[in-house]
Tab-separated table of C-alpha atoms in Angstrom:
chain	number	residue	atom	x	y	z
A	1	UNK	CA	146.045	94.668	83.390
A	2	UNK	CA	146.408	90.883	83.064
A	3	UNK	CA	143.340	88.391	83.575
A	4	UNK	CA	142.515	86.022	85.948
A	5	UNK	CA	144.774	82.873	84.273
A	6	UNK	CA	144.384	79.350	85.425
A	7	UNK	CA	146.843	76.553	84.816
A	8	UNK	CA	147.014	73.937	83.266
A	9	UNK	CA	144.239	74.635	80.677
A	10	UNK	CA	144.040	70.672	80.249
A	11	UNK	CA	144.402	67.715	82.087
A	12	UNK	CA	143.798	64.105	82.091
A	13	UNK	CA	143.658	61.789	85.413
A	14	UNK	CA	142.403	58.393	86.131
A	15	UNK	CA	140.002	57.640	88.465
A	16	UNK	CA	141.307	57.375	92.201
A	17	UNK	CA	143.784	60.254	91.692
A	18	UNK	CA	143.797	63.357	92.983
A	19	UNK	CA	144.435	66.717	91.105
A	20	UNK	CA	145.614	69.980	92.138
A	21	UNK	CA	144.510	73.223	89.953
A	22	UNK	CA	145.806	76.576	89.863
A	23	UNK	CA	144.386	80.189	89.627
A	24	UNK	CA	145.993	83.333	89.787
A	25	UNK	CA	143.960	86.419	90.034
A	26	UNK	CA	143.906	89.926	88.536
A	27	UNK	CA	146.355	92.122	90.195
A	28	UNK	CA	144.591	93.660	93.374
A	29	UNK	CA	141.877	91.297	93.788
A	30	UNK	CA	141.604	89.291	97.001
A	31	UNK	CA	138.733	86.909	96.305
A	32	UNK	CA	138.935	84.034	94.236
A	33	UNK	CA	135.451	81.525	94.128
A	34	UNK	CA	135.555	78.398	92.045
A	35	UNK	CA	132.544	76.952	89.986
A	36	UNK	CA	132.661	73.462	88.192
A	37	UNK	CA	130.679	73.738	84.905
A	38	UNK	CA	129.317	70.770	83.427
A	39	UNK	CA	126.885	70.606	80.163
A	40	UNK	CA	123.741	69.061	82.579
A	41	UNK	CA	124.612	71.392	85.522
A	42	UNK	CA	125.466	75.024	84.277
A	43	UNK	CA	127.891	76.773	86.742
A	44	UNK	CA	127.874	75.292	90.211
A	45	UNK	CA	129.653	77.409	93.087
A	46	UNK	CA	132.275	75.552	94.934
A	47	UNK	CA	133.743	77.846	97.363
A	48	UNK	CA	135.753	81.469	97.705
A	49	UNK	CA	138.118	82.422	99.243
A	50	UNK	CA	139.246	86.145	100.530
A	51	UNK	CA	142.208	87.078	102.295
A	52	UNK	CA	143.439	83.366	102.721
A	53	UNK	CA	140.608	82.365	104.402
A	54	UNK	CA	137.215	80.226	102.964
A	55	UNK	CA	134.334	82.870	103.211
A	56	UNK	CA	131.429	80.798	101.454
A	57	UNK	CA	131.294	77.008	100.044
A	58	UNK	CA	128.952	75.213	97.834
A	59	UNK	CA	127.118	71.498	98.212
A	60	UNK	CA	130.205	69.622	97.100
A	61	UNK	CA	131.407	66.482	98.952
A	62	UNK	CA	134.524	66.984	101.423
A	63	UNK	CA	136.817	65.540	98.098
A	64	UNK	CA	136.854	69.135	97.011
A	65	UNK	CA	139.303	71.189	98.656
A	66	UNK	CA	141.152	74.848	98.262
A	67	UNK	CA	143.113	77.033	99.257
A	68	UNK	CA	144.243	80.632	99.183
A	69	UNK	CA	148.033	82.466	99.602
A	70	UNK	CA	149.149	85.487	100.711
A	71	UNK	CA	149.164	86.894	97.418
A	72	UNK	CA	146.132	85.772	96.760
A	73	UNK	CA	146.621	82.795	94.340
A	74	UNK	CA	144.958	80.150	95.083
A	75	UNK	CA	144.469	76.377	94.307
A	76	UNK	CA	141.849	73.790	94.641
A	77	UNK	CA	142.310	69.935	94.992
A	78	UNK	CA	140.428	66.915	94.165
A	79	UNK	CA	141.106	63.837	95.984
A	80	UNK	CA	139.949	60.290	95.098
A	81	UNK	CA	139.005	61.505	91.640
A	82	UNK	CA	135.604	60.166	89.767
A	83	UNK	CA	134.419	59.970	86.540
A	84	UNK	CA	131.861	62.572	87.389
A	85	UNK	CA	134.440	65.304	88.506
A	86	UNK	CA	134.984	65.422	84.695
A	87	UNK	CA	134.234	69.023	83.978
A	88	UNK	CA	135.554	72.300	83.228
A	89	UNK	CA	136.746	74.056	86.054
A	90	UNK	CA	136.171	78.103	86.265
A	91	UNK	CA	138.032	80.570	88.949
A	92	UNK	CA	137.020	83.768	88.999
A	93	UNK	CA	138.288	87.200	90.986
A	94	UNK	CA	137.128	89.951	92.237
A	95	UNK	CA	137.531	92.843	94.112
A	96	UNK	CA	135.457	92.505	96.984
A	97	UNK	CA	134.255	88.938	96.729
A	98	UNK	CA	130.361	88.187	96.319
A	99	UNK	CA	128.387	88.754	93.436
A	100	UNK	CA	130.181	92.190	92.256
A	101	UNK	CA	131.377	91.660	88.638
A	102	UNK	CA	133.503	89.038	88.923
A	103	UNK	CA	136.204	88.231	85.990
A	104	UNK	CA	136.714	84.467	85.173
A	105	UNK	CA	139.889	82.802	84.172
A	106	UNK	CA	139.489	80.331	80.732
A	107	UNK	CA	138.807	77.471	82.841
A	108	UNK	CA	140.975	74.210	83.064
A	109	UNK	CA	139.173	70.918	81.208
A	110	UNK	CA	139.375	68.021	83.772
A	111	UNK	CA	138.983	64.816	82.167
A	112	UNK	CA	138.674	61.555	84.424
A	113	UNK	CA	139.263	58.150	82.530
B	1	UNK	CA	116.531	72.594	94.133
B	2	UNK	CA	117.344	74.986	91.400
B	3	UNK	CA	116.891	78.470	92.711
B	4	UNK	CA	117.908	80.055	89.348
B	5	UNK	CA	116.146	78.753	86.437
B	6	UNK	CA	116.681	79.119	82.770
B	7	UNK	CA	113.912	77.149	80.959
B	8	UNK	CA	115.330	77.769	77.507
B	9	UNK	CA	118.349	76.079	76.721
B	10	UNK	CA	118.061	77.407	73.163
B	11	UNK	CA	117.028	80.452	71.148
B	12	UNK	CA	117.438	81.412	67.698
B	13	UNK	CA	117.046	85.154	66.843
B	14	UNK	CA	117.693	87.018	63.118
B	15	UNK	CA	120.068	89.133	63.007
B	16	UNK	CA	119.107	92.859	63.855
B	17	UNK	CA	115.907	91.850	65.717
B	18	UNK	CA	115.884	92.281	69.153
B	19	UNK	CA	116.945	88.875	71.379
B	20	UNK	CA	115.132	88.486	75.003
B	21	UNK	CA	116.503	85.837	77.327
B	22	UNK	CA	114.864	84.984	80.423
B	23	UNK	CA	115.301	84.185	84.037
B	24	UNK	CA	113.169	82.950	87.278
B	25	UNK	CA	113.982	82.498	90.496
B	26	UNK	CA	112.765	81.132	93.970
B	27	UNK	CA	114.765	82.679	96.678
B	28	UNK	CA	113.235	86.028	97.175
B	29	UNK	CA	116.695	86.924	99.508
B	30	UNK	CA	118.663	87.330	95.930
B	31	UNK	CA	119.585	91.011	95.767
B	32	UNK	CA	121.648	91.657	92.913
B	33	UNK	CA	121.000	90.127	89.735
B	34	UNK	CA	123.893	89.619	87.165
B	35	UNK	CA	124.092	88.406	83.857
B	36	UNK	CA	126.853	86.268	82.007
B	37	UNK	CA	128.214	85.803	78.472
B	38	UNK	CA	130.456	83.050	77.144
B	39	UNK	CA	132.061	81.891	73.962
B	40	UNK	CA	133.736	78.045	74.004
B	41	UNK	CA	136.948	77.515	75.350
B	42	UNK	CA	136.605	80.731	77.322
B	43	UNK	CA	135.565	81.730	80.988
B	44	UNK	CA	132.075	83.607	81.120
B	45	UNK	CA	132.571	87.471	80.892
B	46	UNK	CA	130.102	89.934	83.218
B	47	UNK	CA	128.111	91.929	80.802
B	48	UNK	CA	125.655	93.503	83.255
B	49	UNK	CA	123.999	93.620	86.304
B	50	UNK	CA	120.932	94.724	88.586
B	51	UNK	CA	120.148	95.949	92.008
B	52	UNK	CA	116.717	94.613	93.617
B	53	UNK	CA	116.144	98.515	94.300
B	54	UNK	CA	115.780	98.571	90.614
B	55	UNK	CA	113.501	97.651	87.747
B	56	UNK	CA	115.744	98.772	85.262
B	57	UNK	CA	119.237	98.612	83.841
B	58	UNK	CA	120.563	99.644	79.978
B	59	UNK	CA	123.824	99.319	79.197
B	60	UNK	CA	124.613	100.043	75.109
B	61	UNK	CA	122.758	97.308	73.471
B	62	UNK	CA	121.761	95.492	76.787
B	63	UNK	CA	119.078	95.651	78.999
B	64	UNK	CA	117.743	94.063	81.907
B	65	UNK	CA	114.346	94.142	83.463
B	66	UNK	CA	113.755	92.767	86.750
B	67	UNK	CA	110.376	91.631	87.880
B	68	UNK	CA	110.229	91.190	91.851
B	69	UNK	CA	106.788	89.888	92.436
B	70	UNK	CA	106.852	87.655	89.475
B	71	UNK	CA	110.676	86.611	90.419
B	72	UNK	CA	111.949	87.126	86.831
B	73	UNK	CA	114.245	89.194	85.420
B	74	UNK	CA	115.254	89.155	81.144
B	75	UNK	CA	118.061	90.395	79.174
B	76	UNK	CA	117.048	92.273	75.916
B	77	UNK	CA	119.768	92.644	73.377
B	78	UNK	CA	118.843	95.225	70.433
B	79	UNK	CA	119.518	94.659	67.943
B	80	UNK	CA	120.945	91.316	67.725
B	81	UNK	CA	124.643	90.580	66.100
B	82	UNK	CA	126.506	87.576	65.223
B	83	UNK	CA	129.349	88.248	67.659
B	84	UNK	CA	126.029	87.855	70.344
B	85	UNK	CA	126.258	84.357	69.352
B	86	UNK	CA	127.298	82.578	72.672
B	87	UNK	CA	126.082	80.909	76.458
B	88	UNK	CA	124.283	83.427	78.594
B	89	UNK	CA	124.083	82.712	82.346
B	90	UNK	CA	122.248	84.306	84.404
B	91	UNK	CA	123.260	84.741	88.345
B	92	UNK	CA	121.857	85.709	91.314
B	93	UNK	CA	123.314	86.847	94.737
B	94	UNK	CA	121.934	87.235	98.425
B	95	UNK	CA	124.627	87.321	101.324
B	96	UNK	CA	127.672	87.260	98.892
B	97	UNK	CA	126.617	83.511	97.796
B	98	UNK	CA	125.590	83.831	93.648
B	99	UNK	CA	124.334	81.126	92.138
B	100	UNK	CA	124.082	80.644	88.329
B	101	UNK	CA	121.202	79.379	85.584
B	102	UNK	CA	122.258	76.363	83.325
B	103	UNK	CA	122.680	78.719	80.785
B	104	UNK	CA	120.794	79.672	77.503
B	105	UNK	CA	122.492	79.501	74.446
B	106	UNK	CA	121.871	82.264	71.846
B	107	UNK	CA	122.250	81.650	67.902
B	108	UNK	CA	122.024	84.833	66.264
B	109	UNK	CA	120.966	83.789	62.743
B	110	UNK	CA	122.563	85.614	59.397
């Protein structure tokens, strides 16, 4: 069975930009959450996403935006990009959603300049 | 607020001795506890979990403990390898929201 993969692994964007990020998830799974993982910070929830539709979100400002398809890939966007969105950003899958076990994807390493 | 705290950001173990990270949170709502492992340039990987119903949980080499009225919970790992080398996080989850420690990382010493 094939992991959760996220694309691209790296990226580099200027400040002001905006950035679009991609995760698909393992075959079967219909939630897909999104942490942003910084050395100070740890893991920090963003938001998930089941069935196409946002079930939970974290304390991130309205900048931070996703989305979910039919077959269950789904993508999240950064608008107006600053040098503190600079991070590694983690999706993860599961079956259910929530807590249960989920399986992260490598990450894609957002650098802001 | 941190609700899920991991005070050490470090710990250095021998190899085959036994390696205890720990865990405290605030929220007494969590219900499921989970616990996270991950090497660089990869995504954390679930290694094992715990119910509130429960005190307990071994898995192989790993075990957690969960303490409710002292709001702590620890991983045990025994006996200690070098492929243990890596970030833990721990999580913790009440109405499908989980939120994660800062992470401890482990240096399992030859």
């Amino acid at each position: 069975k094939a992991g959760v993969t996220q694309t691209p692994r790296y990226l580099i964007k200027t400040r002001g930009q905006q950035v679009t990020l991609s995760c698909s998830p393992i075959s079967g799974h219909r939630s897909v959450s999104w942490y942003q993982q910084t050395p100070g910070q740890g893991l920090q929830f963003l938001f998930e996403y089941f069935s196409e539709t946002q079930r939970n979100k974290g304390n991130f400002p309205g900048r931070f935006s996703g989305r979910q398809f039919s077959n269950s890939r789904s993508e999240m966007n950064v608008s107006t990009l600053e040098l503190g969105d600079s991070a590694l950003y983690l999706c993860a899958s599961s079956w259910s959603g929530g807590a249960y076990e989920q399986y992260f994807g490598p990450g894609t390493r957002l650098t802001v300049t | 607020d941190q609700q899920v705290k991991q005070n050490s950001p470090s710990l250095s173990v021998q190899e085959g001795r036994i390696s205890i990270l720990n865990c405290d949170y605030t929220n007494s709502m969590f219900d499921y506890f989970l616990w996270y492992k991950k090497y660089p340039a990869e995504g954390p990987t679930f290694l094992i979990s715990i119910s509130s119903i429960k005190d307990k949980n071994e898995d192989g080499r790993f075990t957690v403990f969960l303490n409710k009225s002292a709001k702590h919970l620890s991983l045990h790992i025994v006996p200690s390898q070098p492929g243990d080398s890596a970030v833990y996080f721990c999580a913790a989850s009440a109405d499908d929201k989980i939120i994660f420690g800062k992470g401890t990382r482990l240096h399992i010493l030859p």
